[in-house]
mmCIF file of C-alpha atoms in Angstrom:
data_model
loop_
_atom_site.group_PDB
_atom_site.id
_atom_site.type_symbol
_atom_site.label_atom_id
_atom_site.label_comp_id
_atom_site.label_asym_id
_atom_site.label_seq_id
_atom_site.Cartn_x
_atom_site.Cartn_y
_atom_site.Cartn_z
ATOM 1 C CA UNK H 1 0.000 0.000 0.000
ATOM 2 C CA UNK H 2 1.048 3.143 -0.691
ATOM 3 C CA UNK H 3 1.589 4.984 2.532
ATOM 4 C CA UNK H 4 1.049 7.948 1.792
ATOM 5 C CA UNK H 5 -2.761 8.771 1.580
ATOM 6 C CA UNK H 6 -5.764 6.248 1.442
ATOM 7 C CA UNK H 7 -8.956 7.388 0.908
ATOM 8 C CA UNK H 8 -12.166 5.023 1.442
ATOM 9 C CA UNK H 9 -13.754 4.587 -1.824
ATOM 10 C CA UNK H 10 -18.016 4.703 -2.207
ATOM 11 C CA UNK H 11 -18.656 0.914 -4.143
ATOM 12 C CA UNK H 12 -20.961 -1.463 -3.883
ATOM 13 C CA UNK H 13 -20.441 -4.357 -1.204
ATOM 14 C CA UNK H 14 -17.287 -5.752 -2.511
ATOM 15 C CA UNK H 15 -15.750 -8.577 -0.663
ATOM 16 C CA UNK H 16 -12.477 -9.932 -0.092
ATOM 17 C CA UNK H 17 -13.077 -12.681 -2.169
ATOM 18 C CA UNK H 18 -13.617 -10.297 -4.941
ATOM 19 C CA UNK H 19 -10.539 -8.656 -4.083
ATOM 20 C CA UNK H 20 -9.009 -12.153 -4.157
ATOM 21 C CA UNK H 21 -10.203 -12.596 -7.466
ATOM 22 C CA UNK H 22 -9.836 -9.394 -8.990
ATOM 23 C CA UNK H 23 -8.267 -7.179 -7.369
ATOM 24 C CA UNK H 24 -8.800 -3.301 -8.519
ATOM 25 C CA UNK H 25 -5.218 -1.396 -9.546
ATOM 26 C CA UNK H 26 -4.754 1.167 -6.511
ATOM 27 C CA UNK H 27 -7.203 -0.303 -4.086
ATOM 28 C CA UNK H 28 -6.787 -2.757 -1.040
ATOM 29 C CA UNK H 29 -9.186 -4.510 1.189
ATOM 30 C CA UNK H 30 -9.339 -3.256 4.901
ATOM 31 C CA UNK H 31 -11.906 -3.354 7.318
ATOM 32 C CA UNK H 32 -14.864 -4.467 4.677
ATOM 33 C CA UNK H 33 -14.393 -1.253 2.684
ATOM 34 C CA UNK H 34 -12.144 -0.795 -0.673
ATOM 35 C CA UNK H 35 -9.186 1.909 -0.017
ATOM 36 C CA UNK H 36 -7.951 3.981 -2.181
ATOM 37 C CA UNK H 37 -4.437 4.794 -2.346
ATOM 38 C CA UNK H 38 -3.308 7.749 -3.742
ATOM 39 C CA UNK H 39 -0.573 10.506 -3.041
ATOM 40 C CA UNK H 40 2.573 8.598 -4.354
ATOM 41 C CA UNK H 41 5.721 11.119 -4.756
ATOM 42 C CA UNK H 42 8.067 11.025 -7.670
ATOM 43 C CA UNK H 43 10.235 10.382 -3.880
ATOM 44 C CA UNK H 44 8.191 7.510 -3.087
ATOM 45 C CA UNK H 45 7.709 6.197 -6.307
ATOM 46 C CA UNK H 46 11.617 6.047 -7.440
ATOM 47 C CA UNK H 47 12.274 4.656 -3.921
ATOM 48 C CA UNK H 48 10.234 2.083 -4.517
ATOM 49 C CA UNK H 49 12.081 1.190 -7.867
ATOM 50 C CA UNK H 50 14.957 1.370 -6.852
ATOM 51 C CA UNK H 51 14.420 -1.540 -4.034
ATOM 52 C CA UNK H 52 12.322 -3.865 -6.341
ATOM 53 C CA UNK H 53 15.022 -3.245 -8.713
ATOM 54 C CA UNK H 54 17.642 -4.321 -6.235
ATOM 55 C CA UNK H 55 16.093 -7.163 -4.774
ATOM 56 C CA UNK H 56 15.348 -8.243 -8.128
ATOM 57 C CA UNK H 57 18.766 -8.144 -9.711
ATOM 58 C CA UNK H 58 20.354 -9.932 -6.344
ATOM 59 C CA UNK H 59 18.020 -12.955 -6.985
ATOM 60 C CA UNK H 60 19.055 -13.763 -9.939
ATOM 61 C CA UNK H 61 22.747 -12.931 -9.512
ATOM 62 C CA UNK H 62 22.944 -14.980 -6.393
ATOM 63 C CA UNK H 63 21.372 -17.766 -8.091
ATOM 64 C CA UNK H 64 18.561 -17.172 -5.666
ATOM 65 C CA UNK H 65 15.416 -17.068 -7.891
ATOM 66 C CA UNK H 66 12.659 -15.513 -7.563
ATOM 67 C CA UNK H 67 11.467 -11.970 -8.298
ATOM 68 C CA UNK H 68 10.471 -8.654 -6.920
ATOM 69 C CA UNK H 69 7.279 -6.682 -7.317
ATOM 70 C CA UNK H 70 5.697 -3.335 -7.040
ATOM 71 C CA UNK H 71 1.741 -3.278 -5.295
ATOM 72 C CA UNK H 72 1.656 -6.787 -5.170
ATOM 73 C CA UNK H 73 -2.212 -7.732 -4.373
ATOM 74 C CA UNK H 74 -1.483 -10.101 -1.452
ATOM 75 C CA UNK H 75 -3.985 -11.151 1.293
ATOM 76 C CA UNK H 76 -3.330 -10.840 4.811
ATOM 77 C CA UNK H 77 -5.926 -12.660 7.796
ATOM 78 C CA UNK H 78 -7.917 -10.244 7.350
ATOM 79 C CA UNK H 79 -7.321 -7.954 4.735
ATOM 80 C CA UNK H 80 -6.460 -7.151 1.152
ATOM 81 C CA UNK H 81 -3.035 -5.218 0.630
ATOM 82 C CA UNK H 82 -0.779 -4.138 -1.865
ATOM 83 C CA UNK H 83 2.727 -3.988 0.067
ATOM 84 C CA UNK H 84 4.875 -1.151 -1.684
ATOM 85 C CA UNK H 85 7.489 -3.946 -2.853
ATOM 86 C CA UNK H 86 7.679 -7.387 -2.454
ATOM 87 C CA UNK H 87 9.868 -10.364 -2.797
ATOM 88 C CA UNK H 88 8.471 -13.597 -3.982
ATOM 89 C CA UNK H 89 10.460 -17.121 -4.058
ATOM 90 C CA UNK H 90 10.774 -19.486 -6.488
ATOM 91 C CA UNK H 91 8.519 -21.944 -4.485
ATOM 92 C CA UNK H 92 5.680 -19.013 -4.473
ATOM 93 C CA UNK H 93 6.217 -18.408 -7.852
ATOM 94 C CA UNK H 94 5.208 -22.268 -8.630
ATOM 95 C CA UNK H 95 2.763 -22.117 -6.448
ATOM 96 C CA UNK H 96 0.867 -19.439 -7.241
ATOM 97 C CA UNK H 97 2.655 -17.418 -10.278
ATOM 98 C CA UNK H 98 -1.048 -17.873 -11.935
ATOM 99 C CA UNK H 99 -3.060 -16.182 -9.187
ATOM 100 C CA UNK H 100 -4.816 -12.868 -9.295
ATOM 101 C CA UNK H 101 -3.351 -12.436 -5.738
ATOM 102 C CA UNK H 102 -1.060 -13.718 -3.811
ATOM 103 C CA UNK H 103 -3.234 -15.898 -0.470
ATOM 104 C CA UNK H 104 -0.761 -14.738 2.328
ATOM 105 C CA UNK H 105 1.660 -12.181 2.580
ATOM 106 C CA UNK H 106 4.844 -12.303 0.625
ATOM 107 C CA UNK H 107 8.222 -13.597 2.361
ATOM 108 C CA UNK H 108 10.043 -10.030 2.114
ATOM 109 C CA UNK H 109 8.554 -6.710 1.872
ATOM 110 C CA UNK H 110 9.008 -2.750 2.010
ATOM 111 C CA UNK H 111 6.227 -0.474 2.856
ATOM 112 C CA UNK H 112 7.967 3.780 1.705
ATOM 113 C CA UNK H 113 6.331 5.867 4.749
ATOM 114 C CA UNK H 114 4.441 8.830 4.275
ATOM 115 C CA UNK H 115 5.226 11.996 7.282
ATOM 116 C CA UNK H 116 1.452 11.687 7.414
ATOM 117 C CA UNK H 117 1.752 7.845 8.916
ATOM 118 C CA UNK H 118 1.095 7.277 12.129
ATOM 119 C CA UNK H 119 3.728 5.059 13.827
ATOM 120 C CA UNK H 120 0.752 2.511 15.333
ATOM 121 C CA UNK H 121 -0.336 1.735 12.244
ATOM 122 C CA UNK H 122 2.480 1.674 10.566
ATOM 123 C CA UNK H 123 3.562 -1.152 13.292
ATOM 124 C CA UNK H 124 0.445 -2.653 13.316
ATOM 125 C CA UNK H 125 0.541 -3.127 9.334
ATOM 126 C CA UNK H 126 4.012 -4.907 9.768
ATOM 127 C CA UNK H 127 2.630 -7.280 12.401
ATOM 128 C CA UNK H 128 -0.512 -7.891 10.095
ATOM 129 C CA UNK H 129 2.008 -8.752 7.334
ATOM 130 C CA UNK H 130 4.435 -10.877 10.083
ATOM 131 C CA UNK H 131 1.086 -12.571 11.374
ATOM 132 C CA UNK H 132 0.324 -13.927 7.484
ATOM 133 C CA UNK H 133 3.371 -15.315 6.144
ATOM 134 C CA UNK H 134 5.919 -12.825 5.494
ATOM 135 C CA UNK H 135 9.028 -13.471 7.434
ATOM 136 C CA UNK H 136 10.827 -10.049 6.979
ATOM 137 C CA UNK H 137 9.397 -6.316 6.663
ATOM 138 C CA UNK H 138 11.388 -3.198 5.434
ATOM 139 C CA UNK H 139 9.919 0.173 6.685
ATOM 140 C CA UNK H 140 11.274 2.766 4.590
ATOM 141 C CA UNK H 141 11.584 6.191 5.478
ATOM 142 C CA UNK H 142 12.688 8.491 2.725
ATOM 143 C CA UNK H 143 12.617 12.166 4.889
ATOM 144 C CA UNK H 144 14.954 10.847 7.240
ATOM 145 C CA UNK H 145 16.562 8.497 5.708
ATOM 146 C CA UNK H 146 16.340 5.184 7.985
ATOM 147 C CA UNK H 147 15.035 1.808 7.097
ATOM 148 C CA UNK H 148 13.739 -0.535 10.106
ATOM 149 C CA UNK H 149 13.464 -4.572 9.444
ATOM 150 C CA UNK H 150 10.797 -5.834 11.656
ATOM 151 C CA UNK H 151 10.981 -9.619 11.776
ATOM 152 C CA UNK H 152 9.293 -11.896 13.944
ATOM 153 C CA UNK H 153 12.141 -12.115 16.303
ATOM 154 C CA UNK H 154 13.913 -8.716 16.214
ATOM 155 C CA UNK H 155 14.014 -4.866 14.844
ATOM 156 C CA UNK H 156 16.910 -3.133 13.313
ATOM 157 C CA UNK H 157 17.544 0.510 12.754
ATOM 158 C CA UNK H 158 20.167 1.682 10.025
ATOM 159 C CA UNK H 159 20.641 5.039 8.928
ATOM 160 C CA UNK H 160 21.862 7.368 6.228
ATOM 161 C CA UNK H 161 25.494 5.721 5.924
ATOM 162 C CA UNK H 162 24.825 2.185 7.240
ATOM 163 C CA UNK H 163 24.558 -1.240 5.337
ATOM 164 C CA UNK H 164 20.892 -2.435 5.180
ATOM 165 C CA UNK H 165 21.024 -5.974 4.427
ATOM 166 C CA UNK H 166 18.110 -8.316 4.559
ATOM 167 C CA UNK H 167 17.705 -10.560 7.623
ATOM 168 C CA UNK H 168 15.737 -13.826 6.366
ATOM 169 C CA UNK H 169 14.859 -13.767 2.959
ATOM 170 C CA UNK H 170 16.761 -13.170 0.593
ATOM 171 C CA UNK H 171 20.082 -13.397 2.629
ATOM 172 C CA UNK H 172 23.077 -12.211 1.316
ATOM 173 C CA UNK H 173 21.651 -9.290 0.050
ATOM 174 C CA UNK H 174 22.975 -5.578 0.995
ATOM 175 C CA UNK H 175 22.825 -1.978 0.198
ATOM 176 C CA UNK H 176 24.234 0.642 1.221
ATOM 177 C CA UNK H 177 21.476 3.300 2.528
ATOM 178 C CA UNK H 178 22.413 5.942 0.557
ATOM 179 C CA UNK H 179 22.155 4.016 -2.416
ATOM 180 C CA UNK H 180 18.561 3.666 -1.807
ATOM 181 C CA UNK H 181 17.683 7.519 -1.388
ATOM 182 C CA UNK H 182 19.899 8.529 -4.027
#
């Protein structure tokens, strides 16, 4: 989901089966009602690039497999999300390569922050994602420059300067933070 700004769109009832099924570019699922996301930032938007394209040129150098994604439609417990970017294994690519949406959470993800976003929900959002199969969150803060990784286990800080470098999935992968930001 795109941080930045959701706005609750007026639609008929709309389920999240049908969001399973076909789910609507720019929308996600959450609390019965179809969000809207909208606001994204040339910022936000190259940021998000940037990582996708990073994640997805380390999986296939390292032999890893897999790919990376931008607004993935992946369900959660109990909702219908688009994480910002989103790594998918080659066993989830098998899997389900041919679905509309992904049934659970994807193993690695980055949600770019907003200043608007309100730390409880941003932390609540990761633990949805944590509590639904993903193994490894990235929360991405472009004003300040700081990514946390929020596994199930453990959070890490790293700042303008530092090595990010993914915890789980993925491993072997690292960037400097910098990099990232541009």
């Amino acid at each position: 989901m795109n941080m930045a700004i959701a706005t609750v769109t007026e639609t008929e009832t709309f389920s999240l089966e049908d969001f399973m099924a076909n789910p609507p570019d720019h929308q996600e699922w959450v609390d019965g009602q179809l969000v809207e996301t909208t606001g994204m930032t040339i910022k936000h938007s190259q940021i998000q690039c940037r990582l996708g394209r990073y994640w997805g040129n380390y999986a296939v150098e390292s032999g890893q497999g897999g790919d990376a994604y931008t607004e993935l439609p992946c369900r959660t417990l109990k909702q219908g999300r688009r994480p910002d970017v989103s790594y998918l294994t080659p066993e989830l690519l098998t899997q389900f390569g041919e679905f509309p949406t992904l049934p659970q959470s994807p193993p690695l993800l980055a949600e770019i922050v907003s200043p608007s976003d309100a730390a409880e929900d941003l932390f609540a959002k990761a633990s949805e994602y944590l509590e639904s199969g993903c193994q490894e969150v990235w929360l991405v803060f472009p004003e300040n420059k700081r990514v946390l990784i929020i596994t199930e286990n453990q959070t890490l800080a790293f700042k303008a300067g530092d090595i990010v470098n993914t915890q789980i999935i993925l491993l072997g992968f690292s960037l400097e933070i910098n990099q990232l930001f541009g």
